[in-house]
C-alpha cells in the first residue's frame, strides 16, 4: 500500500502544544500504538447502492433553555409585557430612585394597549424633578450586550394621567460604572395609549453584557408602560429578527430544513397553552404571549411568520408541525366533530405558509409583508403522540391526513409514531441516548423494510456533557450519522435536538445541547462541529462498500457527488487506540492526487468547548495527496474525520 503525504504548511497557523497535538491527531503515518492488523475498506464507485436524501440534515428547535427569548430572538428586554412574576411581583424589573425622588410600581390589570395585552406596569412618581429622576430598570437576559458604535432600535407603549406632564428618558447604563452608553427622550406622553419608537446609539465603548435599560421621568404623576422592546442589529437586518451569531452558526451546519415551531412547544402542557399560531402573527401588541411547557412565558415575538422568515434567511425549506389535539399532560380531543376546529386551524396554517395571495390566509401573509409563498414539502401532525395513553392518535391522524391530502395532495405527511390503520408518508423517530447505546445501534436501519413509510429522525442526540456536549458525545453522534447516511434512501430527514442553551445559571432545562451562549457570546460544542462536517461534506449517492477487520468502535460512511466526482469518506474512531486502514477504491479511471482531510479530535471523551474556551475542539483542515486508488491511513483515537477526494 502507498501512503498519503501530509502537507504540513496548512498547520503553520497553529502554535505550541495544541499545534503539536493537532499534527499528531491528523497524521497519516501509522504508529506502533495502532492496531497491529489494519482494517480493509473497499469502495466500488461504479456500483451505487442508492441515492442520498438531499434533505438529510436539518434543524429542530423549540422554546427550551431560553432558545428563543433570551437566545435566538434578538430582543434585549426581558419580561417586556410584564407577564412573568418574581420576588416582589414583577420579574426582571426594579424601581430606580435618584436623589430625593420617590416612586412605586405595580401591575394594573385593567389598563393595557390592546385586547391581547390588557394589563400593564403602572409607575407612580410622588416626588421627582429634573435633577432627581425616578423610574424603572430592566436587567435583560442575564445582562444586555452592548457593542461600540452600534444602533439599537426600540419601542414602547405608554400613557400618562392628567397630573403627569413631560417625557420619558431611555438610557443604556453600565451596571458597574453607572455611565450612560446611550440616551434619548420620548415626546411628551399623552392621556391615551401610544406607541413610541426610539433609537439608542453607542459610541466608543468596551464590548460588554454588564448593562441595563433605564426608563426615568423628572415629573410627578402616574405612567402606564407596556411592550418595552429594544433590538440590536439582526441577521439580514430583519425587523423583529434574530441574533446574527446564532444564525451564522446554524448556516455553517449546512441545513436543508427547519422543523418548526418545535416539539413540546407545539403541544404545550395543556390545550390552551399550545402554540396557537393565529395568536403569533401581526403586530406584537396583538400577541397575547403564552406559557411554554418549560415553565417560563414565551413572548411570541418569534411567531409563525418569523419562523418562516428564518427558513428564508437560511435558504432552507420548512417542515411545518401542526397541533393535532394532544397536549403534554394528557389533555386530548377525540377524533370527530370536536377535532374539526383544530383540523381547520391546520389547513389555515398551511394556507398561510404556501397559499397564494388569492386565498384568505395567503392574502394576510402578503398584508404582513410577504406575498411570496414559502417552501413547504412536509407537514408533521402532532408531536410524540406515543405518549397519548388514550390511543386517540390513530383517529386524530386519519382525520388530519384526509383533510390535508384532499386540499394539498402534494404534501408529505409525517406521523409522530407508527400507525396500524393508516399508512403515513413518513414516521418521526426520536432517540436520546448515551454514546455506547448509539455505538451498539448504528446498524438500526440496515434491515428496515423499504416498503414501509420513510423515516424522519426528528429528534436525536448523544446525551453526554453539560450544558453542551463533550467529545464523547460527538463520537456517539458521528457514529450514528454514519448509519443514517448509509440508510439515507430510507431516512429522508434528521435533526439534532435541542439545538440551543443559554449557559447562564437558570437558563438550562435540558443538558447536552449543541450551541451554547450568553448575552454576548456563543460557541459550538464538539457535537456541533461533527454536525457541520457531516452536513457540508455530503454526496448524492452511496456507493457499494465493505469493511473487514475493524475495531468495534470504528464506524464509517461514504457518499459520492455524481456531478463533480467528489467522494466523502467519513471515519469515526471512538477508541483510545488509533485505527489503521487499508483503503481500496475501484470502478473509476483516475483518482486525483489532491485531497483534503478534515479532522475533529479530542484528547479524552470528557474534553469539551465552553463559553470561556469556545475553540478547544474544532475541525482542522489539511491538504493531502493521494497516489493511486490504494493507500493506507491511520485514524487517531477519539477522532471524527472526513477525507474529501475526487475520482473519475
XYZ file of C-alpha atoms in Angstrom:
648
model
C 0.000 0.000 0.000
C 1.079 3.565 -0.681
C 0.847 6.297 1.960
C -0.802 9.711 1.772
C 1.690 12.538 2.323
C 0.590 15.269 4.711
C 1.251 18.851 3.658
C 2.215 20.446 6.957
C 2.198 24.006 5.752
C -1.534 24.408 6.427
C -0.809 23.867 10.126
C 1.644 26.739 10.389
C -1.027 28.934 11.909
C -1.269 26.633 14.919
C 1.050 27.273 17.836
C 2.572 25.456 20.807
C 1.447 22.183 22.302
C -2.014 22.493 20.756
C -0.427 22.550 17.312
C 1.675 19.511 18.112
C -1.358 17.640 19.347
C -3.300 18.502 16.203
C -0.451 17.443 13.947
C -0.314 14.090 15.673
C -4.094 13.812 15.572
C -4.224 14.309 11.811
C -1.144 12.303 10.870
C -1.414 9.692 8.155
C 1.680 7.869 9.361
C 0.888 4.587 11.117
C 2.261 4.305 14.650
C 3.198 1.396 16.836
C 0.199 2.152 19.034
C -2.202 1.350 16.199
C -3.967 -1.962 15.978
C -1.457 -4.482 14.621
C -3.620 -5.586 11.679
C -5.125 -2.811 9.551
C -8.804 -2.975 8.686
C -9.580 -3.354 4.993
C -12.065 -0.910 3.446
C -13.198 -1.481 -0.156
C -15.290 1.069 -2.065
C -16.751 0.364 -5.526
C -17.589 3.738 -7.037
C -19.235 2.242 -10.135
C -21.813 0.380 -8.039
C -24.114 2.904 -6.341
C -26.464 1.362 -3.788
C -28.966 4.213 -3.569
C -29.337 7.963 -3.675
C -28.725 10.149 -0.645
C -31.684 12.183 0.577
C -30.945 15.785 -0.282
C -32.846 16.892 2.826
C -30.924 14.596 5.158
C -29.627 17.125 7.687
C -31.721 19.934 9.140
C -32.647 21.893 12.251
C -35.082 21.420 15.099
C -35.622 23.930 17.907
C -38.250 24.769 20.475
C -38.671 27.184 23.361
C -36.459 25.355 25.872
C -33.222 26.509 27.548
C -34.235 30.090 26.620
C -33.713 29.158 22.988
C -35.930 31.891 21.541
C -36.487 34.513 24.248
C -33.041 35.074 25.729
C -31.470 33.254 22.784
C -32.068 33.325 19.047
C -34.767 36.010 19.152
C -32.743 39.203 19.442
C -34.951 41.046 21.946
C -32.857 42.520 24.787
C -35.670 43.397 27.223
C -36.779 40.568 29.488
C -40.438 40.364 30.556
C -41.300 43.170 28.187
C -45.058 42.719 28.676
C -44.869 42.148 32.454
C -46.258 38.605 32.304
C -43.537 36.973 34.422
C -43.795 37.152 38.190
C -40.875 37.090 40.584
C -39.898 38.312 44.033
C -41.867 41.476 44.624
C -44.322 40.549 41.896
C -42.675 41.792 38.685
C -39.744 39.741 37.443
C -36.619 41.409 35.986
C -37.847 44.969 36.617
C -36.832 47.173 39.534
C -37.549 50.684 40.757
C -34.734 53.191 40.330
C -34.620 56.325 42.545
C -32.161 59.162 42.099
C -31.551 61.737 44.792
C -34.713 62.604 46.706
C -37.151 61.106 44.175
C -39.874 58.672 45.229
C -41.803 56.175 43.109
C -43.578 52.811 43.219
C -44.669 50.279 40.643
C -47.430 47.698 40.337
C -49.335 45.726 37.731
C -52.554 47.394 36.663
C -54.833 44.546 35.496
C -57.352 46.894 33.883
C -55.083 49.040 31.701
C -53.366 47.815 28.550
C -52.680 48.946 24.994
C -54.739 46.164 23.335
C -57.167 43.348 23.960
C -54.242 40.917 23.784
C -52.173 42.925 26.277
C -54.843 44.025 28.707
C -52.632 44.810 31.693
C -49.542 46.982 32.126
C -46.954 48.329 34.525
C -48.196 51.359 36.446
C -45.403 53.651 37.668
C -46.485 56.211 40.267
C -43.984 59.024 40.889
C -44.721 61.026 44.028
C -41.551 63.108 44.088
C -39.200 63.975 41.220
C -37.640 66.824 39.306
C -35.085 67.247 36.539
C -32.186 66.644 38.926
C -33.881 63.881 40.931
C -35.424 61.442 38.493
C -37.292 58.195 39.169
C -38.176 55.217 37.037
C -37.616 51.526 36.355
C -34.762 49.445 35.035
C -34.697 46.144 33.155
C -31.809 43.708 33.623
C -32.236 41.886 30.318
C -31.499 38.204 29.846
C -28.564 37.957 32.225
C -27.411 41.347 31.037
C -27.629 43.341 27.825
C -24.855 43.042 25.267
C -23.618 46.404 24.022
C -21.037 46.948 21.325
C -19.284 50.145 20.239
C -20.743 52.417 17.566
C -23.910 50.356 17.259
C -27.523 51.455 16.824
C -30.224 49.785 18.926
C -33.844 50.218 17.868
C -36.565 50.364 20.477
C -40.246 50.970 21.036
C -42.738 51.078 23.877
C -46.397 51.740 24.597
C -47.153 54.399 27.200
C -49.831 56.695 28.543
C -49.973 59.142 31.468
C -52.628 60.557 33.753
C -53.601 64.207 33.867
C -51.079 65.005 36.603
C -48.054 63.901 34.582
C -46.612 66.429 32.150
C -43.406 65.566 30.372
C -41.296 62.962 28.617
C -39.593 59.685 29.404
C -35.855 59.280 29.203
C -34.494 55.953 27.957
C -30.859 55.101 28.561
C -28.479 52.166 28.372
C -26.482 52.147 31.598
C -23.337 50.260 32.532
C -24.006 48.109 35.605
C -20.608 48.828 37.156
C -19.983 52.492 36.438
C -23.481 53.927 36.155
C -22.439 55.735 32.994
C -24.865 56.002 30.094
C -23.768 54.335 26.870
C -26.651 55.999 25.010
C -29.684 58.077 25.916
C -32.785 59.596 24.320
C -36.171 61.085 25.242
C -39.672 60.300 24.043
C -42.067 63.049 23.033
C -44.398 64.228 25.780
C -46.684 61.430 26.906
C -50.411 61.699 26.206
C -53.530 60.570 28.037
C -54.093 57.766 25.503
C -52.044 54.697 24.744
C -49.482 55.432 22.061
C -46.512 53.601 20.581
C -43.203 55.465 20.795
C -40.174 54.456 18.718
C -36.630 55.392 19.671
C -33.012 54.636 18.838
C -30.022 54.389 21.128
C -26.601 54.601 19.514
C -23.452 53.753 21.412
C -20.097 55.453 20.928
C -16.623 54.150 21.627
C -17.082 51.752 24.497
C -15.827 48.364 25.591
C -17.977 45.458 24.423
C -19.802 44.115 27.462
C -23.022 42.456 28.611
C -22.990 44.202 32.004
C -25.594 46.800 31.107
C -29.273 47.519 31.691
C -32.076 49.614 30.202
C -33.289 52.516 32.355
C -36.552 54.469 31.931
C -36.895 57.603 34.072
C -39.015 60.735 34.381
C -38.419 64.069 36.083
C -42.097 64.775 36.824
C -44.653 63.532 39.318
C -47.732 61.635 38.196
C -48.780 58.187 37.044
C -47.452 56.458 33.911
C -48.525 53.178 32.348
C -45.974 51.184 30.315
C -46.168 48.062 28.171
C -44.357 46.142 25.427
C -40.999 47.786 26.024
C -38.662 46.464 23.342
C -35.037 47.009 22.358
C -33.390 45.221 19.454
C -29.737 45.123 18.360
C -28.793 44.761 14.688
C -30.241 41.449 13.479
C -29.353 38.836 10.869
C -30.151 40.179 7.389
C -31.419 43.312 9.166
C -34.774 41.654 9.776
C -37.196 43.779 11.755
C -38.077 41.828 14.897
C -35.332 39.420 13.843
C -32.675 37.024 15.119
C -29.199 37.156 16.654
C -26.618 37.183 13.879
C -24.059 34.947 15.602
C -26.584 32.161 16.199
C -27.949 32.374 12.661
C -24.414 32.168 11.307
C -23.722 29.085 13.396
C -26.816 27.397 12.008
C -25.848 28.333 8.454
C -22.464 26.658 8.994
C -24.282 23.383 9.664
C -25.481 23.405 6.018
C -29.053 22.535 6.977
C -31.740 21.852 4.399
C -34.850 22.335 6.553
C -36.226 23.644 9.844
C -38.830 21.695 11.802
C -40.983 24.386 13.389
C -42.205 25.569 15.848
C -40.692 22.667 17.827
C -41.736 19.572 19.728
C -43.259 20.027 23.183
C -43.563 23.732 22.449
C -46.109 22.854 19.750
C -48.320 20.950 22.213
C -47.990 22.901 25.445
C -48.772 21.303 28.783
C -52.471 21.969 28.266
C -54.549 22.563 25.157
C -54.850 26.289 25.863
C -51.047 26.501 26.183
C -50.352 25.065 22.717
C -48.602 27.075 20.001
C -51.741 28.802 18.776
C -50.279 30.202 15.601
C -53.056 32.702 14.939
C -52.090 34.472 18.169
C -48.485 34.842 16.978
C -48.945 36.796 13.749
C -49.427 40.503 13.148
C -48.301 43.411 15.342
C -46.604 42.473 18.591
C -49.203 44.391 20.563
C -51.839 41.926 19.338
C -49.925 38.849 20.523
C -51.102 37.771 24.000
C -47.992 35.607 24.719
C -48.326 32.146 26.282
C -46.674 29.851 28.799
C -44.168 27.395 27.389
C -44.005 23.809 28.710
C -40.568 24.580 30.175
C -42.074 26.865 32.832
C -41.494 30.351 31.506
C -43.557 32.751 29.454
C -42.988 32.904 25.724
C -43.165 36.434 24.358
C -44.334 35.091 20.969
C -42.121 37.705 19.360
C -40.987 34.775 17.275
C -44.320 33.916 15.717
C -45.225 31.843 12.695
C -44.146 34.454 10.139
C -40.811 34.969 11.917
C -40.231 31.218 11.874
C -40.919 31.114 8.147
C -38.635 34.100 7.528
C -35.941 32.261 9.472
C -36.084 29.460 6.881
C -35.977 32.038 4.116
C -32.886 33.693 5.586
C -31.080 30.332 5.703
C -32.431 29.353 2.247
C -33.944 26.131 3.558
C -37.393 24.573 3.498
C -39.981 24.291 6.245
C -41.130 21.137 7.989
C -44.338 22.523 9.432
C -45.670 20.846 12.572
C -49.379 21.416 13.247
C -51.167 20.937 16.554
C -53.093 17.654 16.432
C -55.284 17.690 19.527
C -52.962 16.320 22.220
C -51.023 18.176 24.913
C -48.242 17.012 27.192
C -50.134 16.497 30.417
C -52.703 14.266 28.770
C -55.392 16.635 27.555
C -56.631 15.455 24.185
C -59.518 15.778 21.770
C -61.093 12.676 20.307
C -61.428 12.362 16.555
C -64.755 13.556 15.232
C -66.682 16.833 15.429
C -64.711 18.199 18.406
C -61.475 17.953 16.412
C -62.818 19.786 13.348
C -61.768 23.310 14.509
C -58.194 22.121 15.048
C -58.103 20.462 11.626
C -59.314 23.729 10.127
C -56.622 25.599 12.065
C -54.025 23.329 10.456
C -55.460 23.918 6.974
C -55.422 27.668 7.608
C -51.824 27.472 8.839
C -50.712 25.627 5.727
C -52.540 28.187 3.595
C -50.757 30.998 5.454
C -47.427 29.378 4.608
C -47.956 28.309 0.995
C -51.217 29.828 -0.242
C -51.138 32.452 -2.966
C -52.477 35.950 -2.439
C -55.942 34.984 -3.724
C -56.501 32.885 -0.596
C -57.664 34.290 2.744
C -54.548 33.409 4.713
C -52.144 33.915 1.827
C -53.565 37.424 1.445
C -52.980 38.090 5.145
C -49.392 36.898 4.804
C -48.965 39.341 1.920
C -50.502 42.131 4.007
C -47.911 41.359 6.687
C -45.171 41.937 4.121
C -44.548 38.560 2.469
C -46.591 37.988 -0.714
C -44.392 35.120 -1.943
C -45.350 31.687 -0.537
C -42.793 29.743 1.474
C -41.287 26.375 0.558
C -43.076 23.565 2.415
C -42.956 19.907 1.376
C -43.584 18.194 4.719
C -46.245 18.672 7.393
C -45.976 16.848 10.712
C -49.230 16.048 12.503
C -48.627 16.483 16.234
C -45.585 15.612 18.312
C -44.608 12.474 20.237
C -48.145 11.132 20.281
C -46.871 7.783 21.551
C -47.324 9.367 24.989
C -51.079 9.735 24.398
C -52.261 6.812 26.526
C -55.834 7.239 25.301
C -54.753 5.754 21.944
C -56.615 8.541 20.174
C -53.812 9.320 17.711
C -54.906 6.762 15.100
C -58.232 8.536 14.683
C -56.846 12.030 15.046
C -54.105 11.418 12.480
C -56.548 9.923 9.969
C -58.829 12.970 10.255
C -55.960 15.405 9.680
C -54.474 13.217 6.925
C -57.700 13.097 4.917
C -58.364 16.826 5.176
C -54.818 17.910 4.334
C -54.314 15.432 1.487
C -57.649 16.446 -0.051
C -56.613 20.107 -0.243
C -52.834 19.679 -0.595
C -52.116 16.300 -2.236
C -48.517 17.338 -2.950
C -47.581 17.498 0.733
C -45.828 14.641 2.511
C -47.464 13.997 5.881
C -45.499 12.839 8.905
C -46.865 10.708 11.751
C -45.235 11.077 15.152
C -45.499 7.370 15.989
C -46.102 4.153 13.977
C -49.720 3.557 12.979
C -51.753 0.410 12.399
C -54.711 1.582 10.302
C -53.260 4.427 8.214
C -50.004 4.426 6.314
C -48.307 7.802 6.707
C -45.801 9.112 4.187
C -43.148 9.474 6.892
C -42.784 8.400 10.540
C -40.883 10.539 13.074
C -38.414 8.596 15.264
C -36.762 10.124 18.350
C -33.586 8.932 20.122
C -31.872 10.353 23.202
C -29.032 8.049 24.231
C -25.558 7.631 25.661
C -22.663 7.191 23.244
C -22.330 3.454 23.907
C -26.004 2.961 23.095
C -25.556 4.684 19.742
C -22.397 2.648 19.033
C -24.366 -0.554 19.637
C -27.265 0.558 17.429
C -25.503 2.105 14.432
C -26.974 -0.600 12.167
C -30.503 0.101 13.433
C -31.939 0.869 9.988
C -29.822 -1.516 7.900
C -32.545 -4.182 7.758
C -35.631 -1.955 7.960
C -38.386 -2.741 5.463
C -38.010 -0.381 2.495
C -41.680 -0.859 1.574
C -42.945 0.969 4.641
C -43.055 4.715 5.380
C -39.936 6.830 5.078
C -38.217 7.881 8.299
C -37.683 11.319 9.824
C -35.288 11.158 12.769
C -36.832 14.347 14.091
C -35.082 14.495 17.463
C -31.890 12.759 18.443
C -28.753 13.418 20.470
C -25.995 11.753 22.454
C -26.691 12.994 25.972
C -23.239 13.399 27.487
C -21.833 16.706 28.716
C -23.413 19.827 30.215
C -24.533 22.414 29.292
C -23.272 21.425 25.857
C -21.912 18.092 24.704
C -18.340 16.807 25.035
C -16.049 14.898 22.674
C -17.508 11.564 23.726
C -20.941 12.761 22.665
C -19.543 13.992 19.343
C -18.212 10.499 18.693
C -21.599 8.967 19.523
C -23.329 11.484 17.247
C -20.906 10.929 14.387
C -21.202 7.155 14.652
C -24.994 7.415 14.494
C -24.779 9.741 11.479
C -22.727 7.182 9.554
C -25.662 4.810 9.974
C -28.133 7.455 8.816
C -26.037 8.202 5.733
C -25.754 4.525 4.919
C -29.566 4.346 5.104
C -30.312 7.682 3.503
C -32.670 6.067 0.997
C -34.994 5.374 3.930
C -34.147 8.303 6.234
C -35.296 11.400 4.400
C -34.535 13.879 7.203
C -32.780 14.087 10.555
C -32.432 16.912 13.085
C -30.469 17.089 16.326
C -32.212 18.393 19.453
C -32.068 20.546 21.472
C -30.136 22.972 19.360
C -29.640 25.832 21.852
C -28.902 26.515 25.526
C -28.402 29.729 27.460
C -25.470 28.820 29.719
C -26.263 31.284 32.495
C -27.441 29.850 35.846
C -31.148 29.181 35.472
C -31.011 29.214 31.688
C -30.913 25.452 31.150
C -33.752 22.959 31.475
C -32.163 20.221 29.326
C -28.458 19.428 29.279
C -26.270 18.128 26.442
C -27.110 20.758 23.847
C -25.446 21.746 20.592
C -24.839 25.513 20.761
C -24.250 27.470 23.969
C -24.400 31.227 24.513
C -24.797 34.044 26.975
C -25.940 37.587 26.258
C -22.699 38.416 24.468
C -21.029 35.305 23.067
C -21.823 31.901 21.588
C -19.934 28.709 20.832
C -20.403 25.294 19.292
C -19.992 22.036 21.175
C -17.795 19.274 19.699
C -21.065 17.682 18.514
C -21.866 20.909 16.685
C -18.672 20.642 14.662
C -19.400 16.988 13.879
C -22.793 18.145 12.544
C -21.093 20.830 10.445
C -18.694 18.293 8.945
C -21.408 15.791 8.066
C -23.687 18.469 6.643
C -21.042 20.129 4.476
C -19.417 17.020 3.020
C -22.306 15.010 1.604
C -22.732 13.496 -1.824
C -25.873 12.437 -3.661
C -25.299 8.672 -3.812
C -23.971 5.870 -1.612
C -21.517 3.584 -3.413
C -21.073 -0.086 -2.555
C -18.544 -0.576 0.221
C -17.418 -3.192 2.716
C -15.021 -3.366 5.641
C -13.312 -6.188 7.500
C -11.015 -6.295 10.497
C -12.094 -3.015 12.061
C -12.254 -2.343 15.792
C -15.653 -2.400 17.464
C -15.554 1.375 17.969
C -14.736 2.249 14.371
C -17.526 3.453 12.068
C -17.595 4.868 8.568
C -19.816 6.044 5.740
C -19.035 7.044 2.185
C -21.004 9.170 -0.257
C -20.200 10.402 -3.740
C -21.279 13.503 -5.633
C -22.141 12.143 -9.066
C -21.959 15.623 -10.612
C -18.456 16.541 -9.507
C -16.816 13.191 -8.798
C -16.113 14.275 -5.193
C -16.003 11.438 -2.664
C -16.584 11.961 1.049
C -15.230 9.217 3.270
C -16.287 9.777 6.884
C -14.451 7.876 9.608
C -15.184 7.757 13.333
C -12.712 6.242 15.770
C -14.234 6.251 19.261
C -11.446 4.061 20.648
C -8.492 5.134 22.774
C -6.257 3.401 20.172
C -5.519 4.505 16.603
C -7.285 2.615 13.811
C -5.185 1.630 10.773
C -6.978 1.289 7.435
C -6.073 -0.139 4.060
C -8.361 1.652 1.590
C -9.115 0.398 -1.915
C -11.163 2.315 -4.490
C -12.406 0.620 -7.644
C -14.719 1.454 -10.519
C -13.087 4.646 -11.738
C -10.381 5.626 -14.209
C -8.388 8.030 -12.110
C -8.060 9.304 -8.544
C -6.999 12.933 -8.439
C -3.871 13.370 -6.282
C -5.098 16.444 -4.393
C -7.312 15.709 -1.421
C -8.450 17.306 1.819
C -8.635 15.866 5.334
C -10.939 17.446 7.908
C -10.271 16.186 11.437
C -12.075 16.721 14.744
C -10.145 15.193 17.637
C -10.082 15.236 21.412
C -7.611 14.019 23.976
C -10.336 12.416 26.101
C -14.069 11.788 25.881
C -14.608 14.435 28.557
C -12.785 17.224 26.691
C -15.162 19.908 25.505
C -15.790 23.516 24.497
C -17.310 26.187 26.712
C -18.253 29.856 26.748
C -14.765 30.642 28.102
C -12.914 28.134 25.864
C -15.002 28.013 22.686
C -12.300 26.608 20.375
C -10.852 23.797 22.463
C -12.086 21.242 19.934
C -12.618 22.420 16.363
C -12.138 20.843 12.932
C -8.715 21.174 11.339
C -8.312 21.057 7.562
C -5.134 19.747 5.954
C -4.216 19.322 2.301
C -3.080 15.830 1.362
C -2.014 13.850 -1.680
C -3.422 10.542 -2.874
C -1.162 8.392 -5.042
C -3.472 5.927 -6.721
C -6.643 4.053 -5.721
C -4.946 2.047 -2.949
C -3.487 3.700 0.119
C -3.191 3.376 3.861
C -4.438 5.707 6.542
C -4.497 5.772 10.336
C -7.328 7.447 12.240
C -6.190 8.808 15.624
C -8.027 7.994 18.854
C -11.178 9.936 19.698
C -11.470 11.363 16.197
C -14.020 12.188 13.547
C -12.509 12.623 10.086
C -13.719 13.392 6.594
C -11.466 12.586 3.657
C -12.543 14.539 0.575
C -11.082 13.314 -2.709
C -12.026 13.282 -6.356
C -12.207 10.366 -8.779
C -13.437 9.966 -12.348
